[in-house]
């Protein structure tokens, strides 16, 4: 069934200190609209799910497989399944949209 | 392999008059950052790929399976595979991020 969501109506889920996510999901895709407080950190982790993301606002230092870049604007990234990654928000915080396939069952 | 993209470096692909997309893809996920000129129309269509999308800026009248809503802010939508949908940008135009799974081979 098709669906529409206003993120303001989705309860935030805490992923790490200062990091919350609004989750919406289909069968093959899951969206996670992530808000990071200034300088908040998502520790290094990995998961078998493929992940693509887009910066929505702010800046974020993002490390994939040991390579670090600073993202801003609407820059995009791809994290293949099983590849370690971490993020640190800039001094103004950050909002990013992450997409996962398959959906992460632990976030449903 | 992981990847990073600045949308400014991705050649735009024309989807319909006044509608262009910047495409980036992994193995299971494809992102399409779509820019619609004021009042531009994406005609009714469907595809077997599941689609989720998020408004990035502007407003867009979006019709899924005959139900029409106006999206703004960072509202989210899900279009299951095979379900007809169409879009008309508002008077200020719109930008939306669409995600597909599996990737649409015709966009690679």
PDB file of C-alpha atoms in Angstrom:
ATOM      1  CA  UNK A   1       0.000   0.000   0.000  1.00  0.00           C
ATOM      2  CA  UNK A   2       1.260   3.481  -0.760  1.00  0.00           C
ATOM      3  CA  UNK A   3       1.957   5.770   2.189  1.00  0.00           C
ATOM      4  CA  UNK A   4       2.675   9.398   3.033  1.00  0.00           C
ATOM      5  CA  UNK A   5       4.486  10.606   6.151  1.00  0.00           C
ATOM      6  CA  UNK A   6       5.071  13.984   7.707  1.00  0.00           C
ATOM      7  CA  UNK A   7       8.319  13.543   9.678  1.00  0.00           C
ATOM      8  CA  UNK A   8       6.836  15.724  12.433  1.00  0.00           C
ATOM      9  CA  UNK A   9       4.400  12.873  13.089  1.00  0.00           C
ATOM     10  CA  UNK A  10       7.034  10.133  13.355  1.00  0.00           C
ATOM     11  CA  UNK A  11       8.356   9.495  16.887  1.00  0.00           C
ATOM     12  CA  UNK A  12      12.124  10.066  16.960  1.00  0.00           C
ATOM     13  CA  UNK A  13      14.341   7.107  17.723  1.00  0.00           C
ATOM     14  CA  UNK A  14      17.649   7.745  19.502  1.00  0.00           C
ATOM     15  CA  UNK A  15      20.604   6.208  17.648  1.00  0.00           C
ATOM     16  CA  UNK A  16      23.413   7.705  19.762  1.00  0.00           C
ATOM     17  CA  UNK A  17      23.768  10.675  22.142  1.00  0.00           C
ATOM     18  CA  UNK A  18      22.504  13.723  20.225  1.00  0.00           C
ATOM     19  CA  UNK A  19      21.491  11.608  17.206  1.00  0.00           C
ATOM     20  CA  UNK A  20      17.825  10.873  16.472  1.00  0.00           C
ATOM     21  CA  UNK A  21      16.086   9.318  13.474  1.00  0.00           C
ATOM     22  CA  UNK A  22      12.595   9.354  11.982  1.00  0.00           C
ATOM     23  CA  UNK A  23      12.063   5.982  10.287  1.00  0.00           C
ATOM     24  CA  UNK A  24       9.691   5.099   7.419  1.00  0.00           C
ATOM     25  CA  UNK A  25       9.750   1.857   5.485  1.00  0.00           C
ATOM     26  CA  UNK A  26       8.465  -0.064   2.519  1.00  0.00           C
ATOM     27  CA  UNK A  27       9.248  -3.678   1.622  1.00  0.00           C
ATOM     28  CA  UNK A  28      12.616  -3.144  -0.061  1.00  0.00           C
ATOM     29  CA  UNK A  29      13.494   0.356   1.116  1.00  0.00           C
ATOM     30  CA  UNK A  30      13.795   2.062   4.497  1.00  0.00           C
ATOM     31  CA  UNK A  31      14.290   5.802   5.024  1.00  0.00           C
ATOM     32  CA  UNK A  32      15.916   7.210   8.140  1.00  0.00           C
ATOM     33  CA  UNK A  33      15.819  11.013   8.442  1.00  0.00           C
ATOM     34  CA  UNK A  34      18.650  11.604  10.899  1.00  0.00           C
ATOM     35  CA  UNK A  35      19.173  14.757  12.977  1.00  0.00           C
ATOM     36  CA  UNK A  36      22.586  15.241  14.612  1.00  0.00           C
ATOM     37  CA  UNK A  37      23.138  17.849  17.305  1.00  0.00           C
ATOM     38  CA  UNK A  38      26.257  20.021  16.926  1.00  0.00           C
ATOM     39  CA  UNK A  39      29.367  17.822  17.118  1.00  0.00           C
ATOM     40  CA  UNK A  40      27.294  14.679  17.800  1.00  0.00           C
ATOM     41  CA  UNK A  41      28.960  11.390  16.889  1.00  0.00           C
ATOM     42  CA  UNK A  42      27.692   8.191  15.262  1.00  0.00           C
ATOM     43  CA  UNK A  43      30.377   5.665  16.318  1.00  0.00           C
ATOM     44  CA  UNK A  44      32.019   3.384  13.781  1.00  0.00           C
ATOM     45  CA  UNK A  45      29.744   0.511  12.838  1.00  0.00           C
ATOM     46  CA  UNK A  46      28.735  -1.668   9.906  1.00  0.00           C
ATOM     47  CA  UNK A  47      25.688  -3.646   8.793  1.00  0.00           C
ATOM     48  CA  UNK A  48      24.987  -6.019   5.914  1.00  0.00           C
ATOM     49  CA  UNK A  49      22.385  -3.615   4.428  1.00  0.00           C
ATOM     50  CA  UNK A  50      23.414  -1.344   1.567  1.00  0.00           C
ATOM     51  CA  UNK A  51      23.110   2.329   2.550  1.00  0.00           C
ATOM     52  CA  UNK A  52      22.850   5.473   0.467  1.00  0.00           C
ATOM     53  CA  UNK A  53      22.463   8.904   1.996  1.00  0.00           C
ATOM     54  CA  UNK A  54      22.030  12.580   1.177  1.00  0.00           C
ATOM     55  CA  UNK A  55      22.863  15.630   3.239  1.00  0.00           C
ATOM     56  CA  UNK A  56      19.736  17.685   3.885  1.00  0.00           C
ATOM     57  CA  UNK A  57      21.283  20.535   5.873  1.00  0.00           C
ATOM     58  CA  UNK A  58      24.356  21.412   7.892  1.00  0.00           C
ATOM     59  CA  UNK A  59      27.738  19.726   7.628  1.00  0.00           C
ATOM     60  CA  UNK A  60      28.975  16.293   8.637  1.00  0.00           C
ATOM     61  CA  UNK A  61      32.386  14.647   8.706  1.00  0.00           C
ATOM     62  CA  UNK A  62      31.748  11.181   7.331  1.00  0.00           C
ATOM     63  CA  UNK A  63      34.242   8.328   7.362  1.00  0.00           C
ATOM     64  CA  UNK A  64      33.751   5.265   5.160  1.00  0.00           C
ATOM     65  CA  UNK A  65      36.316   2.454   5.281  1.00  0.00           C
ATOM     66  CA  UNK A  66      38.822   4.834   6.863  1.00  0.00           C
ATOM     67  CA  UNK A  67      38.403   7.652   4.325  1.00  0.00           C
ATOM     68  CA  UNK A  68      37.038  10.897   5.778  1.00  0.00           C
ATOM     69  CA  UNK A  69      35.261  13.703   3.929  1.00  0.00           C
ATOM     70  CA  UNK A  70      33.191  16.665   5.021  1.00  0.00           C
ATOM     71  CA  UNK A  71      29.736  16.738   3.460  1.00  0.00           C
ATOM     72  CA  UNK A  72      27.466  19.714   2.960  1.00  0.00           C
ATOM     73  CA  UNK A  73      24.769  20.891   0.540  1.00  0.00           C
ATOM     74  CA  UNK A  74      22.936  17.907  -0.918  1.00  0.00           C
ATOM     75  CA  UNK A  75      25.987  15.690  -1.304  1.00  0.00           C
ATOM     76  CA  UNK A  76      25.390  11.947  -1.661  1.00  0.00           C
ATOM     77  CA  UNK A  77      27.177   8.859  -0.378  1.00  0.00           C
ATOM     78  CA  UNK A  78      27.063   5.099  -0.810  1.00  0.00           C
ATOM     79  CA  UNK A  79      28.082   2.634   1.910  1.00  0.00           C
ATOM     80  CA  UNK A  80      28.047  -0.961   0.607  1.00  0.00           C
ATOM     81  CA  UNK A  81      26.919  -3.688   2.991  1.00  0.00           C
ATOM     82  CA  UNK A  82      29.556  -4.714   5.523  1.00  0.00           C
ATOM     83  CA  UNK A  83      31.710  -1.566   5.165  1.00  0.00           C
ATOM     84  CA  UNK A  84      32.518   0.316   8.390  1.00  0.00           C
ATOM     85  CA  UNK A  85      31.471   3.953   8.685  1.00  0.00           C
ATOM     86  CA  UNK A  86      31.076   6.735  11.242  1.00  0.00           C
ATOM     87  CA  UNK A  87      29.951  10.357  11.310  1.00  0.00           C
ATOM     88  CA  UNK A  88      30.541  13.522  13.317  1.00  0.00           C
ATOM     89  CA  UNK A  89      28.268  16.523  12.887  1.00  0.00           C
ATOM     90  CA  UNK A  90      29.753  19.951  12.304  1.00  0.00           C
ATOM     91  CA  UNK A  91      29.411  22.818  14.802  1.00  0.00           C
ATOM     92  CA  UNK A  92      25.985  23.722  13.388  1.00  0.00           C
ATOM     93  CA  UNK A  93      24.668  20.151  13.499  1.00  0.00           C
ATOM     94  CA  UNK A  94      23.404  18.207  10.508  1.00  0.00           C
ATOM     95  CA  UNK A  95      20.383  16.531   8.980  1.00  0.00           C
ATOM     96  CA  UNK A  96      20.857  13.617   6.568  1.00  0.00           C
ATOM     97  CA  UNK A  97      18.506  11.197   4.860  1.00  0.00           C
ATOM     98  CA  UNK A  98      19.738   7.611   4.897  1.00  0.00           C
ATOM     99  CA  UNK A  99      18.162   4.888   2.770  1.00  0.00           C
ATOM    100  CA  UNK A 100      18.701   1.178   3.440  1.00  0.00           C
ATOM    101  CA  UNK A 101      18.032  -1.898   1.329  1.00  0.00           C
ATOM    102  CA  UNK A 102      16.915  -4.251   2.589  1.00  0.00           C
ATOM    103  CA  UNK A 103      15.144  -2.442   5.479  1.00  0.00           C
ATOM    104  CA  UNK A 104      16.876  -2.793   8.851  1.00  0.00           C
ATOM    105  CA  UNK A 105      14.565  -5.018  10.849  1.00  0.00           C
ATOM    106  CA  UNK A 106      15.884  -3.621  14.142  1.00  0.00           C
ATOM    107  CA  UNK A 107      14.500  -0.175  13.158  1.00  0.00           C
ATOM    108  CA  UNK A 108      10.974  -1.275  12.244  1.00  0.00           C
TER     109      UNK A 108
ATOM    110  CA  UNK B   1      33.087   0.158  -3.382  1.00  0.00           C
ATOM    111  CA  UNK B   2      31.929   3.154  -1.407  1.00  0.00           C
ATOM    112  CA  UNK B   3      31.312   6.385  -3.298  1.00  0.00           C
ATOM    113  CA  UNK B   4      30.698  10.089  -2.754  1.00  0.00           C
ATOM    114  CA  UNK B   5      28.932  12.409  -5.174  1.00  0.00           C
ATOM    115  CA  UNK B   6      28.445  16.139  -5.377  1.00  0.00           C
ATOM    116  CA  UNK B   7      25.203  16.550  -7.353  1.00  0.00           C
ATOM    117  CA  UNK B   8      26.752  19.543  -9.126  1.00  0.00           C
ATOM    118  CA  UNK B   9      29.120  17.067 -10.797  1.00  0.00           C
ATOM    119  CA  UNK B  10      26.405  14.700 -12.030  1.00  0.00           C
ATOM    120  CA  UNK B  11      25.087  15.446 -15.537  1.00  0.00           C
ATOM    121  CA  UNK B  12      21.331  16.106 -15.380  1.00  0.00           C
ATOM    122  CA  UNK B  13      19.044  13.697 -17.157  1.00  0.00           C
ATOM    123  CA  UNK B  14      15.769  15.037 -18.575  1.00  0.00           C
ATOM    124  CA  UNK B  15      12.755  13.010 -17.400  1.00  0.00           C
ATOM    125  CA  UNK B  16      10.010  15.263 -18.797  1.00  0.00           C
ATOM    126  CA  UNK B  17       9.739  18.903 -19.915  1.00  0.00           C
ATOM    127  CA  UNK B  18      11.083  20.991 -17.005  1.00  0.00           C
ATOM    128  CA  UNK B  19      12.018  17.887 -14.993  1.00  0.00           C
ATOM    129  CA  UNK B  20      15.665  16.830 -14.601  1.00  0.00           C
ATOM    130  CA  UNK B  21      17.339  14.240 -12.391  1.00  0.00           C
ATOM    131  CA  UNK B  22      20.823  13.630 -11.008  1.00  0.00           C
ATOM    132  CA  UNK B  23      21.253   9.847 -10.683  1.00  0.00           C
ATOM    133  CA  UNK B  24      23.584   7.907  -8.362  1.00  0.00           C
ATOM    134  CA  UNK B  25      23.420   4.185  -7.758  1.00  0.00           C
ATOM    135  CA  UNK B  26      24.632   1.277  -5.707  1.00  0.00           C
ATOM    136  CA  UNK B  27      23.748  -2.396  -6.205  1.00  0.00           C
ATOM    137  CA  UNK B  28      20.383  -2.418  -4.426  1.00  0.00           C
ATOM    138  CA  UNK B  29      19.617   1.295  -4.210  1.00  0.00           C
ATOM    139  CA  UNK B  30      19.380   4.131  -6.719  1.00  0.00           C
ATOM    140  CA  UNK B  31      18.995   7.812  -5.833  1.00  0.00           C
ATOM    141  CA  UNK B  32      17.427  10.315  -8.207  1.00  0.00           C
ATOM    142  CA  UNK B  33      17.627  13.952  -7.087  1.00  0.00           C
ATOM    143  CA  UNK B  34      14.837  15.488  -9.143  1.00  0.00           C
ATOM    144  CA  UNK B  35      14.401  19.194  -9.906  1.00  0.00           C
ATOM    145  CA  UNK B  36      11.021  20.331 -11.219  1.00  0.00           C
ATOM    146  CA  UNK B  37      10.546  23.777 -12.772  1.00  0.00           C
ATOM    147  CA  UNK B  38       7.487  25.741 -11.609  1.00  0.00           C
ATOM    148  CA  UNK B  39       4.325  23.842 -12.576  1.00  0.00           C
ATOM    149  CA  UNK B  40       6.306  21.122 -14.383  1.00  0.00           C
ATOM    150  CA  UNK B  41       4.550  17.769 -14.746  1.00  0.00           C
ATOM    151  CA  UNK B  42       5.720  14.167 -14.417  1.00  0.00           C
ATOM    152  CA  UNK B  43       2.974  12.288 -16.318  1.00  0.00           C
ATOM    153  CA  UNK B  44       1.245   9.263 -14.800  1.00  0.00           C
ATOM    154  CA  UNK B  45       3.436   6.187 -14.986  1.00  0.00           C
ATOM    155  CA  UNK B  46       4.378   3.061 -13.068  1.00  0.00           C
ATOM    156  CA  UNK B  47       7.346   0.734 -12.773  1.00  0.00           C
ATOM    157  CA  UNK B  48       7.978  -2.546 -10.973  1.00  0.00           C
ATOM    158  CA  UNK B  49      10.637  -0.937  -8.713  1.00  0.00           C
ATOM    159  CA  UNK B  50       9.658   0.148  -5.207  1.00  0.00           C
ATOM    160  CA  UNK B  51      10.068   3.912  -4.777  1.00  0.00           C
ATOM    161  CA  UNK B  52      10.410   6.059  -1.676  1.00  0.00           C
ATOM    162  CA  UNK B  53      10.888   9.802  -1.839  1.00  0.00           C
ATOM    163  CA  UNK B  54      11.421  12.903   0.266  1.00  0.00           C
ATOM    164  CA  UNK B  55      10.681  16.526  -0.527  1.00  0.00           C
ATOM    165  CA  UNK B  56      13.865  18.579  -0.377  1.00  0.00           C
ATOM    166  CA  UNK B  57      12.413  22.010  -1.170  1.00  0.00           C
ATOM    167  CA  UNK B  58       9.365  23.646  -2.708  1.00  0.00           C
ATOM    168  CA  UNK B  59       5.942  22.084  -3.071  1.00  0.00           C
ATOM    169  CA  UNK B  60       4.626  19.289  -5.268  1.00  0.00           C
ATOM    170  CA  UNK B  61       1.160  17.878  -5.916  1.00  0.00           C
ATOM    171  CA  UNK B  62       1.701  14.130  -5.923  1.00  0.00           C
ATOM    172  CA  UNK B  63      -0.875  11.572  -7.001  1.00  0.00           C
ATOM    173  CA  UNK B  64      -0.484   7.900  -6.085  1.00  0.00           C
ATOM    174  CA  UNK B  65      -3.121   5.398  -7.212  1.00  0.00           C
ATOM    175  CA  UNK B  66      -5.550   8.263  -7.790  1.00  0.00           C
ATOM    176  CA  UNK B  67      -5.058   9.928  -4.389  1.00  0.00           C
ATOM    177  CA  UNK B  68      -3.608  13.449  -4.552  1.00  0.00           C
ATOM    178  CA  UNK B  69      -1.750  15.338  -1.822  1.00  0.00           C
ATOM    179  CA  UNK B  70       0.389  18.432  -1.754  1.00  0.00           C
ATOM    180  CA  UNK B  71       3.842  17.829  -0.290  1.00  0.00           C
ATOM    181  CA  UNK B  72       6.180  20.352   1.270  1.00  0.00           C
ATOM    182  CA  UNK B  73       8.904  20.477   3.928  1.00  0.00           C
ATOM    183  CA  UNK B  74      10.647  17.108   4.175  1.00  0.00           C
ATOM    184  CA  UNK B  75       7.519  14.989   3.739  1.00  0.00           C
ATOM    185  CA  UNK B  76       8.027  11.368   2.691  1.00  0.00           C
ATOM    186  CA  UNK B  77       6.167   9.021   0.366  1.00  0.00           C
ATOM    187  CA  UNK B  78       6.166   5.358  -0.620  1.00  0.00           C
ATOM    188  CA  UNK B  79       5.098   4.099  -4.040  1.00  0.00           C
ATOM    189  CA  UNK B  80       5.023   0.286  -4.155  1.00  0.00           C
ATOM    190  CA  UNK B  81       6.091  -1.402  -7.393  1.00  0.00           C
ATOM    191  CA  UNK B  82       3.439  -1.347 -10.102  1.00  0.00           C
ATOM    192  CA  UNK B  83       1.383   1.504  -8.607  1.00  0.00           C
ATOM    193  CA  UNK B  84       0.629   4.456 -10.909  1.00  0.00           C
ATOM    194  CA  UNK B  85       1.791   7.918  -9.848  1.00  0.00           C
ATOM    195  CA  UNK B  86       2.274  11.428 -11.213  1.00  0.00           C
ATOM    196  CA  UNK B  87       3.506  14.786  -9.941  1.00  0.00           C
ATOM    197  CA  UNK B  88       3.004  18.484 -10.631  1.00  0.00           C
ATOM    198  CA  UNK B  89       5.361  21.051  -9.135  1.00  0.00           C
ATOM    199  CA  UNK B  90       3.970  24.057  -7.314  1.00  0.00           C
ATOM    200  CA  UNK B  91       4.396  27.636  -8.593  1.00  0.00           C
ATOM    201  CA  UNK B  92       7.838  27.861  -6.962  1.00  0.00           C
ATOM    202  CA  UNK B  93       9.075  24.549  -8.385  1.00  0.00           C
ATOM    203  CA  UNK B  94      10.255  21.606  -6.317  1.00  0.00           C
ATOM    204  CA  UNK B  95      13.225  19.401  -5.531  1.00  0.00           C
ATOM    205  CA  UNK B  96      12.653  15.820  -4.354  1.00  0.00           C
ATOM    206  CA  UNK B  97      14.937  12.877  -3.678  1.00  0.00           C
ATOM    207  CA  UNK B  98      13.597   9.589  -5.023  1.00  0.00           C
ATOM    208  CA  UNK B  99      15.083   6.233  -4.061  1.00  0.00           C
ATOM    209  CA  UNK B 100      14.452   3.052  -6.045  1.00  0.00           C
ATOM    210  CA  UNK B 101      15.025  -0.598  -5.229  1.00  0.00           C
ATOM    211  CA  UNK B 102      16.077  -2.360  -7.264  1.00  0.00           C
ATOM    212  CA  UNK B 103      17.905   0.345  -9.300  1.00  0.00           C
ATOM    213  CA  UNK B 104      16.177   1.304 -12.556  1.00  0.00           C
ATOM    214  CA  UNK B 105      18.444  -0.091 -15.253  1.00  0.00           C
ATOM    215  CA  UNK B 106      17.177   2.460 -17.795  1.00  0.00           C
ATOM    216  CA  UNK B 107      18.657   5.250 -15.617  1.00  0.00           C
ATOM    217  CA  UNK B 108      22.140   3.783 -15.187  1.00  0.00           C
TER     218      UNK B 108
END
